Amino acid sequence: PQPVGSGVAADGEASLRVWCVGLNFRDVLNVLGAYPGDPGAPGSDCAARVAALGAAAGAELAVGGCVLGHAVAALASLARADVRLLAA
């Protein structure tokens, strides 16, 4: 299980409850240990529901709303994302 954070998102960030994650060939190479260098955590494209919003998140997103976009290490139940990389 993934530990639950404080639920408070930083300024300009959204906390997400991830539903789906897109994996690509880089992720396959990463898991196989064949990617040259540091590819980062697998998964980045995701569909999710907004769990929390930080200050300066803008009016486009709302807690409980569905989003699609790019999150850091999204291959998890919970992820964080810059709100500029999400679409409602």
Short mmCIF file of C-alpha atoms in Angstrom, two decimals:
data_model
loop_
_atom_site.label_atom_id
_atom_site.label_comp_id
_atom_site.label_asym_id
_atom_site.label_seq_id
_atom_site.Cartn_x
_atom_site.Cartn_y
_atom_site.Cartn_z
CA PRO A 1 0.00 0.00 0.00
CA GLN A 2 1.06 3.53 -0.69
CA PRO A 3 1.31 5.78 2.38
CA VAL A 4 -1.28 8.53 2.49
CA GLY A 5 0.22 12.01 2.56
CA SER A 6 -1.10 15.05 4.32
CA GLY A 7 -3.62 15.69 1.55
CA VAL A 8 -2.41 19.27 1.25
CA ALA A 9 -1.14 20.12 -2.21
CA ALA A 10 1.64 22.66 -2.69
CA ASP A 11 1.05 25.94 -4.54
CA GLY A 12 0.14 25.29 -8.16
CA GLU A 13 -0.18 21.54 -7.60
CA ALA A 14 -3.01 19.03 -7.49
CA SER A 15 -3.16 15.82 -5.49
CA LEU A 16 -4.70 13.12 -7.66
CA ARG A 17 -6.42 9.79 -7.09
CA VAL A 18 -5.21 7.94 -10.18
CA TRP A 19 -7.58 5.76 -12.22
CA CYS A 20 -5.54 4.92 -15.33
CA VAL A 21 -1.93 5.31 -16.41
CA GLY A 22 -0.43 5.31 -19.89
CA LEU A 23 2.77 3.30 -20.28
CA ASN A 24 5.12 3.68 -23.23
CA PHE A 25 8.21 1.97 -24.61
CA ARG A 26 10.51 3.97 -22.32
CA ASP A 27 8.68 2.44 -19.35
CA VAL A 28 9.17 -1.07 -20.77
CA LEU A 29 12.91 -0.46 -21.24
CA ASN A 30 13.08 0.98 -17.72
CA VAL A 31 11.47 -2.11 -16.15
CA LEU A 32 13.76 -4.40 -18.17
CA GLY A 33 16.82 -2.41 -17.03
CA ALA A 34 17.67 -1.57 -20.65
CA TYR A 35 17.11 2.19 -20.57
CA PRO A 36 20.36 4.20 -20.73
CA GLY A 37 20.54 6.67 -17.87
CA ASP A 38 17.81 7.51 -15.37
CA PRO A 39 14.36 7.35 -16.98
CA GLY A 40 12.54 8.26 -13.79
CA ALA A 41 9.57 6.39 -12.36
CA PRO A 42 7.34 4.42 -14.76
CA GLY A 43 4.14 6.07 -15.92
CA SER A 44 3.36 9.73 -16.40
CA ASP A 45 0.19 10.16 -18.47
CA CYS A 46 -2.86 9.58 -16.31
CA ALA A 47 -6.58 9.95 -15.84
CA ALA A 48 -7.55 10.84 -12.29
CA ARG A 49 -9.92 12.55 -9.89
CA VAL A 50 -8.67 15.67 -8.07
CA ALA A 51 -8.27 14.96 -4.35
CA ALA A 52 -6.85 18.35 -3.31
CA LEU A 53 -5.70 21.61 -4.88
CA GLY A 54 -2.97 23.93 -3.74
CA ALA A 55 -3.18 27.71 -3.73
CA ALA A 56 -2.94 29.38 -7.14
CA ALA A 57 -4.45 26.31 -8.82
CA GLY A 58 -6.80 28.42 -10.95
CA ALA A 59 -10.52 28.10 -11.55
CA GLU A 60 -10.32 25.41 -14.25
CA LEU A 61 -9.98 22.53 -11.78
CA ALA A 62 -12.13 21.55 -8.82
CA VAL A 63 -11.77 19.00 -6.04
CA GLY A 64 -13.65 15.89 -7.10
CA GLY A 65 -13.36 16.76 -10.78
CA CYS A 66 -11.98 14.41 -13.43
CA VAL A 67 -8.70 15.32 -15.15
CA LEU A 68 -6.33 14.02 -17.79
CA GLY A 69 -2.69 14.98 -17.92
CA HIS A 70 0.89 14.43 -16.82
CA ALA A 71 1.80 13.59 -13.21
CA VAL A 72 5.06 12.61 -11.54
CA ALA A 73 5.28 8.85 -10.88
CA ALA A 74 1.61 8.37 -11.75
CA LEU A 75 1.84 4.57 -11.64
CA ALA A 76 0.37 4.68 -8.13
CA SER A 77 -2.94 5.22 -6.36
CA LEU A 78 -1.99 8.78 -5.44
CA ALA A 79 0.11 11.26 -7.43
CA ARG A 80 0.97 14.95 -7.56
CA ALA A 81 0.85 17.10 -10.66
CA ASP A 82 1.50 20.66 -11.71
CA VAL A 83 -1.96 22.05 -12.53
CA ARG A 84 -0.63 23.53 -15.79
CA LEU A 85 -0.18 19.94 -17.04
CA LEU A 86 -3.80 18.89 -16.38
CA ALA A 87 -6.99 19.33 -18.39
CA ALA A 88 -10.48 19.07 -16.92
#
